[in-house]
Short mmCIF file of C-alpha atoms (C1' of nucleotides) in Angstrom, two decimals:
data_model
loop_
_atom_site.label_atom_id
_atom_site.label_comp_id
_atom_site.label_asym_id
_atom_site.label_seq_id
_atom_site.Cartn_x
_atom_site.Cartn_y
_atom_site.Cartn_z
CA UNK A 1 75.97 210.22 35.42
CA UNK A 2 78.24 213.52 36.43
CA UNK A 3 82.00 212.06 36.55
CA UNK A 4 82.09 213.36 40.23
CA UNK A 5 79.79 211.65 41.02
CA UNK A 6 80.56 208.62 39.64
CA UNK A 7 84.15 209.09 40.95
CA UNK A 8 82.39 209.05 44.08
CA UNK A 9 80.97 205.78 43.74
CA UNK A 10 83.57 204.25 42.07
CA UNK A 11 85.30 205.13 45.21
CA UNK A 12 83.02 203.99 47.39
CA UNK A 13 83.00 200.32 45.35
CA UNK A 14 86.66 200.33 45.65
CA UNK A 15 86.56 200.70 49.31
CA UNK A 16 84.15 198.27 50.24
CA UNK A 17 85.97 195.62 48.09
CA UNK A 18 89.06 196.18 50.40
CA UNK A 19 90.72 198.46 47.37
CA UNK A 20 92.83 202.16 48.06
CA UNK A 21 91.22 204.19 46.10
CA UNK A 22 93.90 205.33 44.19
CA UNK A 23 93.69 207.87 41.49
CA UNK A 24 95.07 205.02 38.86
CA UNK A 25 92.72 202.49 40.41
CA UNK A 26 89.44 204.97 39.97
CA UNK A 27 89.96 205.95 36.94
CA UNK A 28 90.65 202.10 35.73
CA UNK A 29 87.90 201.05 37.91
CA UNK A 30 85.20 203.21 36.35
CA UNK A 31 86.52 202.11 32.49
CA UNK A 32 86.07 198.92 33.49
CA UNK A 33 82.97 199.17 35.41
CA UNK A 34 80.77 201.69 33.61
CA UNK A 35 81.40 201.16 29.73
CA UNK A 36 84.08 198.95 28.75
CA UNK A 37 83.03 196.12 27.18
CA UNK A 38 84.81 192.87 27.39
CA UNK A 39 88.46 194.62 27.19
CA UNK A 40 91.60 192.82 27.23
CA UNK A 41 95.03 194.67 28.84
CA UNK A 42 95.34 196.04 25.49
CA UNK A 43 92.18 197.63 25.43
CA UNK A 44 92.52 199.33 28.93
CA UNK A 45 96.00 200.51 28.18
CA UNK A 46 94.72 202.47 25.21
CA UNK A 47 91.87 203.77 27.12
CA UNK A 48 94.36 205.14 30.23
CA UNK A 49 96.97 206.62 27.30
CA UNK A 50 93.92 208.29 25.96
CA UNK A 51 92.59 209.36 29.25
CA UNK A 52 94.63 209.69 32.08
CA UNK A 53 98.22 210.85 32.02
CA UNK A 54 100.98 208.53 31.90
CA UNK A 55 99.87 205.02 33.54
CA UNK A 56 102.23 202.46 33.29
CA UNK A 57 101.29 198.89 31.60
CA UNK A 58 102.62 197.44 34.99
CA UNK A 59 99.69 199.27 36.66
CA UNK A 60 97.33 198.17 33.84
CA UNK A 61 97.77 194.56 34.59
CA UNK A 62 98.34 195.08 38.70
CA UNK A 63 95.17 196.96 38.96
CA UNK A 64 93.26 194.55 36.60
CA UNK A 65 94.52 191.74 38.93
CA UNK A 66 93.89 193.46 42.07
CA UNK A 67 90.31 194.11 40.78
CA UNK A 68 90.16 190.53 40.18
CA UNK A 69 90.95 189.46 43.64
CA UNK A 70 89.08 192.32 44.68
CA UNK A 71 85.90 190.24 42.94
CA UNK A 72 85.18 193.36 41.14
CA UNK A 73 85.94 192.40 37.66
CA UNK A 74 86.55 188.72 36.21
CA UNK A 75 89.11 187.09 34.26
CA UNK A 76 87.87 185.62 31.16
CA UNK A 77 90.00 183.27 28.92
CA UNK A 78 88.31 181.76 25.63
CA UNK A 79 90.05 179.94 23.41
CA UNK A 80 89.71 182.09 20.07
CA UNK A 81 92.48 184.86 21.61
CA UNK A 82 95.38 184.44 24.16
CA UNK A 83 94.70 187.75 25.33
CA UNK A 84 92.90 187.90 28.62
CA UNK A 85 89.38 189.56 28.99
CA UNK A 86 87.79 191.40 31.57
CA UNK A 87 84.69 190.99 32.39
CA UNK A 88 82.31 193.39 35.02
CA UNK A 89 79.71 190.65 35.40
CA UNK A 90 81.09 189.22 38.12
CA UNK A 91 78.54 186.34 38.41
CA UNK A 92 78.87 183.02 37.35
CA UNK A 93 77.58 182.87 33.11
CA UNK A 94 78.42 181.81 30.33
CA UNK A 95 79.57 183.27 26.76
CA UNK A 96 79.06 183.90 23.22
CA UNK A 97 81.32 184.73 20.81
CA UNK A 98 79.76 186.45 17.64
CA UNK A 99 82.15 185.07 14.57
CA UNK A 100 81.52 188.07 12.51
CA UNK A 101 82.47 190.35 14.72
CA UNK A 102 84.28 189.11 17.14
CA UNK A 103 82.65 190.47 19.79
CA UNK A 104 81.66 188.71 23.55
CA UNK A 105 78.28 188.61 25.05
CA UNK A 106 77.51 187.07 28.44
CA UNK A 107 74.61 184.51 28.88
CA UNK A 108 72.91 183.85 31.78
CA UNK A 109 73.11 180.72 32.58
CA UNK A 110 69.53 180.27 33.14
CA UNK A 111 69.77 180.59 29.17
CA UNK A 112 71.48 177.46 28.43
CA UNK A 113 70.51 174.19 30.42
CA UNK A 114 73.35 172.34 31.32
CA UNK A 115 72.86 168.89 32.35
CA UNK A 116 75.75 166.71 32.83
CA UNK A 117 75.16 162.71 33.32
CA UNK A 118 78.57 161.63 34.24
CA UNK A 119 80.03 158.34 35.82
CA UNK A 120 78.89 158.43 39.48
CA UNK A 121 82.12 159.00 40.82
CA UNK A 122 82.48 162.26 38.78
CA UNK A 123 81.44 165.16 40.73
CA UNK A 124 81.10 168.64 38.64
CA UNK A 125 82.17 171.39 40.68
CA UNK A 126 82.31 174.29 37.82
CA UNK A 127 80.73 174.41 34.08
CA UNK A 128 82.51 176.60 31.66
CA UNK A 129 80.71 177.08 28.42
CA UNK A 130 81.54 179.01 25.35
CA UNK A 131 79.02 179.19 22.26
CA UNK A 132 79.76 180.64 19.10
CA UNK A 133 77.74 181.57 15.98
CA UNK A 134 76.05 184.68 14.89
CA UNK A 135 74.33 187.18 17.57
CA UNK A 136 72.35 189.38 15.39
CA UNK B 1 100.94 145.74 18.39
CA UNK B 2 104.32 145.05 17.81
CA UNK B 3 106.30 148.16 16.87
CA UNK B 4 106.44 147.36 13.02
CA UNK B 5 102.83 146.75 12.68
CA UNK B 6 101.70 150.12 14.78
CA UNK B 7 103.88 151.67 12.11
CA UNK B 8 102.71 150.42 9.39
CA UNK B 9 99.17 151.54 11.07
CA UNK B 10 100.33 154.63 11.06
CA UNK B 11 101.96 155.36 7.93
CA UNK B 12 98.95 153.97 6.11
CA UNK B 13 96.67 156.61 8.11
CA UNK B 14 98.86 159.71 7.22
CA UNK B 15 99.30 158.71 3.63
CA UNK B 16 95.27 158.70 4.03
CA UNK B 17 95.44 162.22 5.35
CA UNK B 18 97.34 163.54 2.54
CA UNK B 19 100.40 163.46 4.78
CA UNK B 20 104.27 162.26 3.73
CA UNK B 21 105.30 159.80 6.31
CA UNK B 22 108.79 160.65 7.55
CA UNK B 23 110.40 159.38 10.05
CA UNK B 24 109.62 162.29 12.55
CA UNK B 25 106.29 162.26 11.30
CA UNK B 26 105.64 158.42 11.75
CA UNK B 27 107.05 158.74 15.09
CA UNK B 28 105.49 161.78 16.42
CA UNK B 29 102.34 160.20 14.99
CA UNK B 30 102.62 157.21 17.02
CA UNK B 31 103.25 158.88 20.22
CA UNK B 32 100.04 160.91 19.49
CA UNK B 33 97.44 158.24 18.08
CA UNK B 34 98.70 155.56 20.28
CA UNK B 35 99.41 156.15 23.87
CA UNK B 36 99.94 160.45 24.56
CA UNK B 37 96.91 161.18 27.01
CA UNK B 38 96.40 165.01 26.29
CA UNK B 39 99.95 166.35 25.82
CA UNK B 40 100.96 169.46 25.07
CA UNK B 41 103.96 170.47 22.57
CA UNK B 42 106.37 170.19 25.58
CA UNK B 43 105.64 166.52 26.46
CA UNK B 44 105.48 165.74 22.56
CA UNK B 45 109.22 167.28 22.58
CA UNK B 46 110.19 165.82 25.44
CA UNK B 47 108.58 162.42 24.42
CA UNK B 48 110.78 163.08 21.46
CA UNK B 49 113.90 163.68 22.90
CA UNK B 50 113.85 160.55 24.70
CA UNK B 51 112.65 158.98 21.83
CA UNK B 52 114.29 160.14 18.07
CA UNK B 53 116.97 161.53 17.88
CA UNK B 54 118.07 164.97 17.51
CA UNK B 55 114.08 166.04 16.67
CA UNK B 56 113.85 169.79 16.79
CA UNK B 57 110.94 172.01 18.63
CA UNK B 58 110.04 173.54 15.00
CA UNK B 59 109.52 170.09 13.76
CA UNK B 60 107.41 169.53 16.72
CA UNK B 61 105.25 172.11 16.23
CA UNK B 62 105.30 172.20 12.58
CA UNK B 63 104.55 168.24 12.36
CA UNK B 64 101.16 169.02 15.06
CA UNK B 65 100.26 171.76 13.12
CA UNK B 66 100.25 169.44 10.37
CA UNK B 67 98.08 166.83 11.92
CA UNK B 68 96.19 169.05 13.09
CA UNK B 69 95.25 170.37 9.35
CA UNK B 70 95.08 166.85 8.33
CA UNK B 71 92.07 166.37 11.23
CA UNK B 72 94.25 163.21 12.91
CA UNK B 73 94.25 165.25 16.11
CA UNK B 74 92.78 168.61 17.57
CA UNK B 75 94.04 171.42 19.17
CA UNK B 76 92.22 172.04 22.73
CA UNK B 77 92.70 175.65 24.36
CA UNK B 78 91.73 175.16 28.07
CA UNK B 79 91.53 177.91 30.56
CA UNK B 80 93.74 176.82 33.19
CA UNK B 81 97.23 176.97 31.10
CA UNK B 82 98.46 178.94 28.47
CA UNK B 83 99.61 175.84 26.67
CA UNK B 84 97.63 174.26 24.20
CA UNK B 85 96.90 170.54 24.83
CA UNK B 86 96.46 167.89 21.70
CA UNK B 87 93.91 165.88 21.37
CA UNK B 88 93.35 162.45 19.45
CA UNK B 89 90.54 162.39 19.71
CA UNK B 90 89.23 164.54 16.65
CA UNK B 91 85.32 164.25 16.64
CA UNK B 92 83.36 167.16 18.68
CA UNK B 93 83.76 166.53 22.54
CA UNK B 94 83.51 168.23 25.89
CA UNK B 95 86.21 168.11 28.64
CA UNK B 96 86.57 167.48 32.31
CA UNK B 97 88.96 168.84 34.17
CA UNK B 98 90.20 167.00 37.61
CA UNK B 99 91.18 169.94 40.04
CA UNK B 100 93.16 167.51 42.25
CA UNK B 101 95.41 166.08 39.08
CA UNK B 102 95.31 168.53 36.46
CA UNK B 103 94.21 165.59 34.40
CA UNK B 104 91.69 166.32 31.46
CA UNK B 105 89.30 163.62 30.49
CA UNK B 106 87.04 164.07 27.36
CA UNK B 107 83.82 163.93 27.76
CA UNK B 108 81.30 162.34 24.70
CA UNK B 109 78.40 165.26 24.01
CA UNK B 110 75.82 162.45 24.69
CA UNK B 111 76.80 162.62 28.48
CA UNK B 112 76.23 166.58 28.46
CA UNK B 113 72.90 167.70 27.99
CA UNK B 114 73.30 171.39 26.38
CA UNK B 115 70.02 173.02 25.35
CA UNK B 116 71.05 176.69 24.24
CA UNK B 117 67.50 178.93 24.67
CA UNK B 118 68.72 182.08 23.84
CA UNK B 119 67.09 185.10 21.88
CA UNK B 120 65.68 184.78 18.38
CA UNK B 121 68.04 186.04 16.39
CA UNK B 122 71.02 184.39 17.97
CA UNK B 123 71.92 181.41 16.00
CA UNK B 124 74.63 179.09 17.30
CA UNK B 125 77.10 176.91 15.69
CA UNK B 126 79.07 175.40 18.22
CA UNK B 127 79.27 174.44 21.92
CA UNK B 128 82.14 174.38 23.92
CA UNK B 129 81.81 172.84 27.30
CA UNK B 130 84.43 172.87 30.15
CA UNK B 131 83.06 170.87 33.89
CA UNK B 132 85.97 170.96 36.34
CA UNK B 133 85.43 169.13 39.80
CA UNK B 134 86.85 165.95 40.71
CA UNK B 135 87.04 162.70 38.15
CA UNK B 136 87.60 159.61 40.41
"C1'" DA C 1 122.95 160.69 -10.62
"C1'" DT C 2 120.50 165.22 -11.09
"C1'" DC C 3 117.29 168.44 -10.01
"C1'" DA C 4 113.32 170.57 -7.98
"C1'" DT C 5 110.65 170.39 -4.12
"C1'" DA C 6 109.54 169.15 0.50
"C1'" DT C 7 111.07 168.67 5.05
"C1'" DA C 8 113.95 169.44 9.14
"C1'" DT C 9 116.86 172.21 11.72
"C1'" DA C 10 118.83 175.96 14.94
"C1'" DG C 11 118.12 179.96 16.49
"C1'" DA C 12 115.91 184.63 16.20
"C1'" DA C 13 111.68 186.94 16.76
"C1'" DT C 14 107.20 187.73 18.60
"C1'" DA C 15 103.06 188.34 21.79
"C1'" DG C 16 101.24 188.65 26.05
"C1'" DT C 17 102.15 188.78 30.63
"C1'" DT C 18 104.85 188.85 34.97
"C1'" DC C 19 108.78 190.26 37.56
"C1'" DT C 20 112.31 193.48 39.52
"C1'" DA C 21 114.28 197.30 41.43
"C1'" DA C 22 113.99 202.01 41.90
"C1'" DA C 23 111.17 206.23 42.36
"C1'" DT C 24 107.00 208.33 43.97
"C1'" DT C 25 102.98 208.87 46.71
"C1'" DT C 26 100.33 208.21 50.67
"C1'" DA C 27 98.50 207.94 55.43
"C1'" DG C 28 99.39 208.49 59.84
"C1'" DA C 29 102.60 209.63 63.72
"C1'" DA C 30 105.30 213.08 65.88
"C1'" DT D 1 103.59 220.64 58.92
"C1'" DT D 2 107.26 217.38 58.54
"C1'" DC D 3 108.88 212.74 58.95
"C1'" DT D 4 108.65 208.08 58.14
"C1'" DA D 5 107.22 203.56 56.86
"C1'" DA D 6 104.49 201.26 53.89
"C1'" DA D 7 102.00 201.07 49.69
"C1'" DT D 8 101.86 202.18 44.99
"C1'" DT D 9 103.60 203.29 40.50
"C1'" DT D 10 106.94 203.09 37.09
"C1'" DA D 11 110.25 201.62 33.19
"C1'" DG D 12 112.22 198.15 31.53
"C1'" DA D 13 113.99 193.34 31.91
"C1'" DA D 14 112.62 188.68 31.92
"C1'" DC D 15 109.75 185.03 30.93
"C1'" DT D 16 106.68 181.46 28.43
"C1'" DA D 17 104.71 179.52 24.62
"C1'" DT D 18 104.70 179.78 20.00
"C1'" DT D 19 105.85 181.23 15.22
"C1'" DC D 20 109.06 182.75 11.85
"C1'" DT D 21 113.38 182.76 9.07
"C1'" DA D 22 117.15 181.15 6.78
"C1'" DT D 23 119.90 177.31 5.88
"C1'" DA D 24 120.76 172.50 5.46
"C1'" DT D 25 119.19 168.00 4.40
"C1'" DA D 26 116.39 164.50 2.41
"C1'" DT D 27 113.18 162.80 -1.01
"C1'" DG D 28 110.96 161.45 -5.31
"C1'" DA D 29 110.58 161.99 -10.17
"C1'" DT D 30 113.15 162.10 -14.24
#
DNA sequence: ATCATATATAGAATAGTTCTAAATTTAGAA
DNA sequence: TTCTAAATTTAGAACTATTCTATATATGAT
């Protein structure tokens, strides 16, 4: 897509989520939303020091979060890093982590069946599920 | 058990492990294998400091480590804290997490029905499964 | 008892994230 | 436009949980 005109849209997303479109917040918002794949902070601070002059790490993580309440983005924490993920699929699913190569995929959940038989007086309100082998 | 006994218990199952029961070890041990419900290293410590005396945070978290290699207990990352929780229970398990108490229950595999149907070439060697709602 | 090794200790260092206070930018009013 | 109040951005301090480092202490084998 031209980068106008996916400014544009990006722009557009922002405001319907209840976001200022910033120019920080676009250009974060369309790393994150067209391309990035499963970045941490880390990740998206080395993309804006690459790409768009001077952005603080402060506005890193207060745009991430903002996105996040925004319900444009999604926090993802899995156990094998304690840095925080980011995910675009805003959807409930699940993930799997590749052990070679480190990498994240999301799964649908209508890929895994999940059946819990609990105690009756156990009611399951959320399912979080992480598998992990080899993708490829 | 009286005190002496559980001790004994537990010295015999660390020697088993390959482990050199010391006195911080035996105790920390005990607090873990007998009675600790999920703690993390901060109730261990604080266990400890009302406890033995004079036990230091390193030897906390060297001495889990150190069960933890020896398979007595198992290290659980969850995603509502940053802290990581022990768990004596060492064998593969699922958890439950109680919104109203924070309280984590584990969960035997048997009561989770997890059938993975994912794309040929995927191959998966482990399941991790997180339910949160309400326990009791 | 001596010695070599293992363990325990206090405190420094680290990683990742959040907070704080000041500076800048913005949208809207005048 | 210019002014102003509010929102945003910034640099750096602070924070949390954990790991590391260097020293002291304890232990078991001789």
């Amino acid at each position: 897509m031209k980068s106008s005109a996916e400014q544009a849209a990006i722009e557009k997303r922002l405001k319907a989520a209840g976001v200022r479109p910033t120019a920080q917040r676009i250009a974060l918002a369309r790393f994150l939303l067209n391309g990035a794949d499963h970045p941490t902070a880390e990740d998206v601070k080395k993309w804006a020091d690459e790409n768009f002059p001077k952005m603080s790490l402060a506005t890193v993580y207060n745009t991430l979060a903002l996105l996040v309440r925004a319900k444009l983005i999604k926090e993802v924490k899995l156990p094998h890093t304690s840095r925080v993920i980011y995910d675009d699929r805003v959807s409930a699913h699940y993930h799997f982590l590749d052990e070679k190569s480190g990498k994240i995929y999301d799964v649908d959940p209508s890929e895994v069946e999940v059946k819990p038989r609990l105690k009756k007086n156990a009611s399951v309100r959320g399912v979080e599920v992480l598998l992990r082998g080899r993708w490829g």
